Coordinates of C-alpha atoms in Angstrom, one line a residue:
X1111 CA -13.3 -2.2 -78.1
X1112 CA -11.8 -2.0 -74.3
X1113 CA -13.7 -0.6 -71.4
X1114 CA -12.6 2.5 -70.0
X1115 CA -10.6 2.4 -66.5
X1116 CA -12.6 3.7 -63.8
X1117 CA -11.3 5.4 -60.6
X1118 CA -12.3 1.8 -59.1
X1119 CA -9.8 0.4 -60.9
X1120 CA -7.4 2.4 -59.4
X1121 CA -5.1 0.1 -55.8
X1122 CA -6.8 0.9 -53.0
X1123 CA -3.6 3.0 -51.2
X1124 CA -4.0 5.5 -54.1
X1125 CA -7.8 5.9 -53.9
X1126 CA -7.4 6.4 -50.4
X1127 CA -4.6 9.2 -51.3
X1128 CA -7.2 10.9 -53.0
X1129 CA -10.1 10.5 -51.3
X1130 CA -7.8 11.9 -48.1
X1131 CA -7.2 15.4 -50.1
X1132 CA -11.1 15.9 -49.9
X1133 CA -12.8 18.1 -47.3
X1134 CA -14.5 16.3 -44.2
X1135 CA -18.1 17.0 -45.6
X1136 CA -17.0 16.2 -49.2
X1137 CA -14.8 12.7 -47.8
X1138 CA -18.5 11.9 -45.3
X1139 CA -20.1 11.9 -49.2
X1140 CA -17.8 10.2 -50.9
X1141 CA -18.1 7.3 -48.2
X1142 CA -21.6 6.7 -49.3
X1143 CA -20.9 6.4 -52.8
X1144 CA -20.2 2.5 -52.9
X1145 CA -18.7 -0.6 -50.7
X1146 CA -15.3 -0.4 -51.8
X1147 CA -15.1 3.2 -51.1
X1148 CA -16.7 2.9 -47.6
X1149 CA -14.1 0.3 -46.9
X1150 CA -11.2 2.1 -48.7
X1151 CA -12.7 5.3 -46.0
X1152 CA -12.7 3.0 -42.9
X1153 CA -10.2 0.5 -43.1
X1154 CA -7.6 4.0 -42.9
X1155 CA -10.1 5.8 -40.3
X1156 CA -9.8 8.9 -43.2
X1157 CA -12.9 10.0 -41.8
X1158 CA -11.9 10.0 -38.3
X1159 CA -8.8 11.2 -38.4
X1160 CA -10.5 14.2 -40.5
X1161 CA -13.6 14.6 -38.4
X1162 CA -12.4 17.5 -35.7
X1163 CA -12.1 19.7 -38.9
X1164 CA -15.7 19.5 -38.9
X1165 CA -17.8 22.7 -37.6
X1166 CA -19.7 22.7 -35.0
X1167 CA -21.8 24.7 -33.1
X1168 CA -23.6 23.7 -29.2
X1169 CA -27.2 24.1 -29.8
X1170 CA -28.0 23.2 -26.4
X1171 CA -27.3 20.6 -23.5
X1172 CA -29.9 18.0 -21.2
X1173 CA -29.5 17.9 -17.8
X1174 CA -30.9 15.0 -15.6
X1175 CA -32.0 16.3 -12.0
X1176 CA -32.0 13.0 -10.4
X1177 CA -35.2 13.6 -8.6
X1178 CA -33.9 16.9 -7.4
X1179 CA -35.7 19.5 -8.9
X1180 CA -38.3 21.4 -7.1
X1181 CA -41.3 21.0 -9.5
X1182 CA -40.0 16.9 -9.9
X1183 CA -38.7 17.1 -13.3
X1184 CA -36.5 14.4 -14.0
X1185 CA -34.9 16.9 -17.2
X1186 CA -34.3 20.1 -18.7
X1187 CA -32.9 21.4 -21.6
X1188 CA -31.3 24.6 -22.3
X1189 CA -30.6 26.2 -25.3
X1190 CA -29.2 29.4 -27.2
X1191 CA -32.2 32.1 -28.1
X1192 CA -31.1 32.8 -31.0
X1193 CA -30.9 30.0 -33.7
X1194 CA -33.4 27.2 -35.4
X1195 CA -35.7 26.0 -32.1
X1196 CA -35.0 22.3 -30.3
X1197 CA -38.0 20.3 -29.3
X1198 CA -35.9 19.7 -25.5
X1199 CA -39.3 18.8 -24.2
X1200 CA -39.7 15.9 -26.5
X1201 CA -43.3 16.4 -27.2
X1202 CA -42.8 14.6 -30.6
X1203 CA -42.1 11.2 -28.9
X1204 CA -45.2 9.2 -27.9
X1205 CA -46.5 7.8 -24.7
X1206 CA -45.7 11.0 -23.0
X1207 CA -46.6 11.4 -19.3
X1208 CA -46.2 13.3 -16.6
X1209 CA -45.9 11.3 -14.1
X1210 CA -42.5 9.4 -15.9
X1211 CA -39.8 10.3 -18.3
X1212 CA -36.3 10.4 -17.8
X1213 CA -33.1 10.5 -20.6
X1214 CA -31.1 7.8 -19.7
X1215 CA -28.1 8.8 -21.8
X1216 CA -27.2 10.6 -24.6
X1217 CA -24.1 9.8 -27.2
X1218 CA -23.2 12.3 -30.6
X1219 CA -27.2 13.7 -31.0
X1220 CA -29.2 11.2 -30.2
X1221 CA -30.8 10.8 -27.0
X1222 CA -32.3 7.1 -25.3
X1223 CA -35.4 8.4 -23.7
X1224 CA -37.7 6.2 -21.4
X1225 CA -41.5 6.6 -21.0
X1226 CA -43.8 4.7 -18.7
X1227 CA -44.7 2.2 -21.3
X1228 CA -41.1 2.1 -24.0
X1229 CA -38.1 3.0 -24.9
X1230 CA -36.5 5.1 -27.6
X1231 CA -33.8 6.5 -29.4
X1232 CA -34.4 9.9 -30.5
X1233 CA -33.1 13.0 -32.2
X1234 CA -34.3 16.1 -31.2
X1235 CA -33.1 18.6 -33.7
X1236 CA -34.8 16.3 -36.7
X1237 CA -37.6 14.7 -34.3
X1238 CA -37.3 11.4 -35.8
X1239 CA -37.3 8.6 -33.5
X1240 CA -37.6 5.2 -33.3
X1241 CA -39.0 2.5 -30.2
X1242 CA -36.9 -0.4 -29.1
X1243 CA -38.3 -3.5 -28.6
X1244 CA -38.9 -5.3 -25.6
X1245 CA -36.0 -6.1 -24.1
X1246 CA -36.0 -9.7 -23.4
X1247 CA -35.9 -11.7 -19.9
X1248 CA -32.8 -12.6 -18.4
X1249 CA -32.7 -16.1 -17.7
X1250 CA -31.2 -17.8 -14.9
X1251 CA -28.2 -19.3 -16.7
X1252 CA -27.4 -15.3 -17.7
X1253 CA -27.6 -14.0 -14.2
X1254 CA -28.3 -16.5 -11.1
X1255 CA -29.6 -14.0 -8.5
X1256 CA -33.1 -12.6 -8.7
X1257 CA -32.6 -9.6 -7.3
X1258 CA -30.1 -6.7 -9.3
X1259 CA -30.1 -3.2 -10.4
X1260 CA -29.7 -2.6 -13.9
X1261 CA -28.1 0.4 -16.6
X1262 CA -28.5 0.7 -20.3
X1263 CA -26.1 3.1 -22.3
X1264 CA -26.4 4.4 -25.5
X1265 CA -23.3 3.9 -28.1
X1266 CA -22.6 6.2 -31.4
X1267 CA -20.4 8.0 -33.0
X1268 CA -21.6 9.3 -36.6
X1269 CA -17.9 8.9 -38.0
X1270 CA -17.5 5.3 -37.4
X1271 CA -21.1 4.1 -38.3
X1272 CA -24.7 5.8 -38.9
X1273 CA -25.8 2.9 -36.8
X1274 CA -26.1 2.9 -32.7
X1275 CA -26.2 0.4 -30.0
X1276 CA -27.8 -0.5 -26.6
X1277 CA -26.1 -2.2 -24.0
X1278 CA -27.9 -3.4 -21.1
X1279 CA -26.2 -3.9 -18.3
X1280 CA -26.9 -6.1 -14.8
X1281 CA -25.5 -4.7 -11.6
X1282 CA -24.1 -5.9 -9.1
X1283 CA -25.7 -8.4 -7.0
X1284 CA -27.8 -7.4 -3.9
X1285 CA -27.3 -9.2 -0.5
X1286 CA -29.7 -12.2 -0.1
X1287 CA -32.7 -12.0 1.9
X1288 CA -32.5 -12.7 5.6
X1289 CA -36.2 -14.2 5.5
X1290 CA -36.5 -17.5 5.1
X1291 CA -37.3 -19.2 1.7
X1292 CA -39.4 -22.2 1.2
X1293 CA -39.2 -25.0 -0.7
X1294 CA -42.1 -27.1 -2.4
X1295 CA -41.8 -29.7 0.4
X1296 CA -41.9 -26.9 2.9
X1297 CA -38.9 -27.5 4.5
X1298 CA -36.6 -24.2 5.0
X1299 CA -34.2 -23.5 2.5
X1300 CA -32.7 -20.5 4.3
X1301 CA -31.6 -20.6 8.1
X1302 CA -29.3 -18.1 9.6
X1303 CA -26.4 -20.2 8.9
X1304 CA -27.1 -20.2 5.3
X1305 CA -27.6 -16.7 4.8
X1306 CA -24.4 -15.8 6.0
X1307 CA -22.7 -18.4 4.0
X1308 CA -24.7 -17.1 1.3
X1309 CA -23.6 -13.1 1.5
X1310 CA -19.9 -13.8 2.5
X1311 CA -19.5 -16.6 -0.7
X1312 CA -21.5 -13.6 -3.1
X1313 CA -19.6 -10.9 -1.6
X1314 CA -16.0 -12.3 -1.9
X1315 CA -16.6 -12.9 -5.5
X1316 CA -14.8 -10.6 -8.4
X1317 CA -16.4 -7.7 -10.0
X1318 CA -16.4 -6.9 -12.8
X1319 CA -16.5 -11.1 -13.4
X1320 CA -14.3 -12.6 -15.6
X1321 CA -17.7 -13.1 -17.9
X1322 CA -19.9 -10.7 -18.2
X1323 CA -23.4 -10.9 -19.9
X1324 CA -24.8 -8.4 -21.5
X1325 CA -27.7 -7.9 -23.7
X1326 CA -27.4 -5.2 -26.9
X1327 CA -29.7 -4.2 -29.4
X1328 CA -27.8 -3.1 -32.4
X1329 CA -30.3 -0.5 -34.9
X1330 CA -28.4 -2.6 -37.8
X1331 CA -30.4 -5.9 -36.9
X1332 CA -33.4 -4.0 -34.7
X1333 CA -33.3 -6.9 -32.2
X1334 CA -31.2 -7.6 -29.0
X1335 CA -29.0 -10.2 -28.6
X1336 CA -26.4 -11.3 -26.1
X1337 CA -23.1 -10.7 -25.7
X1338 CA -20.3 -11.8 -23.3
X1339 CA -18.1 -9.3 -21.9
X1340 CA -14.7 -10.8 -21.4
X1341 CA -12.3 -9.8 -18.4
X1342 CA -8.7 -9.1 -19.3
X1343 CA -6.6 -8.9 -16.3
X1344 CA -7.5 -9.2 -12.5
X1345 CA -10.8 -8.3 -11.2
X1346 CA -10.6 -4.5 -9.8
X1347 CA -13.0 -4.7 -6.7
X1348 CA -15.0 -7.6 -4.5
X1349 CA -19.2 -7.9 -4.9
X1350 CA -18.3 -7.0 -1.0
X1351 CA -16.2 -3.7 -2.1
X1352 CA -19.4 -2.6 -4.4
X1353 CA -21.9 -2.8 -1.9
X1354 CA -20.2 -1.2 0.8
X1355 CA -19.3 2.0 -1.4
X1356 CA -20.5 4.8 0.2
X1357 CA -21.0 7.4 -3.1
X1358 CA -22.7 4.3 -5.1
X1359 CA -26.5 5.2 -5.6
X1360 CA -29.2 4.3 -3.0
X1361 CA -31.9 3.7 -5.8
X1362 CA -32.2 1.8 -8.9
X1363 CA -33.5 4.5 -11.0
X1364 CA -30.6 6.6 -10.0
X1365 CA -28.0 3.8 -10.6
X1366 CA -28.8 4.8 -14.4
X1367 CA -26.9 8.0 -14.4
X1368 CA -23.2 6.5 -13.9
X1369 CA -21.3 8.3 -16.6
X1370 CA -19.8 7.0 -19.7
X1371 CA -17.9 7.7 -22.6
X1372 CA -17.9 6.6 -25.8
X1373 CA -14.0 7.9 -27.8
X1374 CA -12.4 5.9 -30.9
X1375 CA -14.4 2.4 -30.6
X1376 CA -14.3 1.7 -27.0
X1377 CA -16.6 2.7 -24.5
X1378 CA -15.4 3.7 -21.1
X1379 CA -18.2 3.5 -18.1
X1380 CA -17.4 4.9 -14.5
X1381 CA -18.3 2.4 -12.4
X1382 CA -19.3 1.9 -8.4
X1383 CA -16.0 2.3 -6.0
X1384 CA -14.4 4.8 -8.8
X1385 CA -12.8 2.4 -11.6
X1386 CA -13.6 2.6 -15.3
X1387 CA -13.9 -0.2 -17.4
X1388 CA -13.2 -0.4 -20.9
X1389 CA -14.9 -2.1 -23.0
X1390 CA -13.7 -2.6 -27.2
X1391 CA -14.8 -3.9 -30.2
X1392 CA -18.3 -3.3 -30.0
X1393 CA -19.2 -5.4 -33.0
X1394 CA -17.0 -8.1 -32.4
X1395 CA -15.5 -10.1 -29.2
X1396 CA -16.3 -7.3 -26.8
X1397 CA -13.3 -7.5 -24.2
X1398 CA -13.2 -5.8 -20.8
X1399 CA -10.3 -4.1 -19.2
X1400 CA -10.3 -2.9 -16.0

């Protein structure tokens, strides 16, 4: 006696036919139901193309001070009165302190939240959380100069993938030290001459460049890894143009907030001197385009 068809049975351009007829909450269900639908669901972007349908109401917004409120907080949150409460203080996360917490960024919900001693990625309207590990070193074949400022930004977007990344980017290079450095022997390393072959040889060079390190932590694996970020087209500014930019930062902790934007897979930062970079294919060869 033959087994009975099953809707699995069915070619995938007429699953997807059906499964497009479904409401967005019904179609977000459905996704979970098995592999091949999942991939019947993404391979079209059903879900995406579907997800604007989706109510949604503002239950409240962060707002970084940057140092610049009066009673040094570095966040606040505001929200409607009426409503189910939001924890905007965070007070569920651990290693709270008052003398440092910031948000660092914020994508779809979820919140990467810095303490004095870790790092998470939280929600606060379900107060679950979780701590990312250590991020590790950068070596000297990654990035050659000692001293650099640094960002980390915080990639998801619930119709695409229930999982999130980290990406941890250098900044630019800072001018090298006019004091002199010494080597074992104790013979100088740096004279005048060399320092200002030094800044004008670091400061004519491209940015973004053509290779990019980076280190992300993906909440698929739970560990960081690197990544190369690679250039297409012409460089858009100098090292030189970067650091002579009036309206870039003066500290590093305020060199975090530079804005960015995560829309349909690629993620769009605002970077020092005005450009945006895009970056795409987050899970694959991540490419650059300035």
């Amino acid at each position: 006696m033959g087994s009975h068809p099953s809707v699995n049975d069915l070619p995938g351009e007429l699953l997807a036919e059906i499964l497009r007829r479904l409401p967005p909450r019904s179609l977000a269900a459905c996704r979970s139901v098995c592999t091949l639908w999942r991939a019947v669901v993404d391979a079209r972007g059903i879900l995406l193309a579907v997800a604007h349908l989706v109510p949604r109401s503002l239950r409240g917004i962060f707002i970084n001070y940057l140092r610049h409120h009066p009673l040094g907080r570095s966040h606040g949150f505001f929200s409607r009165a009426a409503g189910q409460p939001v924890d905007g203080g965070l007070s569920f996360v651990p290693g709270q302190t008052r003398r440092y917490c910031s948000v660092l960024d914020h994508r779809n919900g979820l919140l990467l939240y810095e303490t004095k001693t870790a790092m998470y990625v939280c929600n606060p309207a379900t107060r679950r959380w979780a701590t990312l590990p250590t991020l590790p070193r950068l070596t000297p074949v990654h990035h050659p100069y000692s001293n650099y400022g640094r960002r980390m930004y915080l990639m998801f977007d619930p119709t695409v993938s229930l999982h999130y990344h980290v990406f941890f980017f250098s900044e630019v290079p800072k001018e090298p030290t006019k004091s002199p450095r010494i080597r074992r022997g104790g013979s100088h390393l740096s004279t005048a001459a060399d320092y200002k072959h030094e800044r004008n040889t670091l400061g004519s060079a491209e940015w973004p460049p053509y290779m990019y390190p980076v280190q992300v932590f993906s909440s698929r694996t739970s560990q960081w890894e690197d990544r190369q970020l690679v250039r297409e087209g012409g460089a858009a500014v100098t090292v030189s143009d970067v650091r002579s930019d009036g309206s870039s930062p003066l500290s590093d902790r305020m060199r975090l907030r530079r804005h960015a934007v995560y829309w349909q897979e690629s993620f769009y930062v605002h970077c020092d001197t005005g450009f945006v970079m895009r970056y795409g294919q987050i899970d694959a060869m991540v490419k650059c385009f300035c």
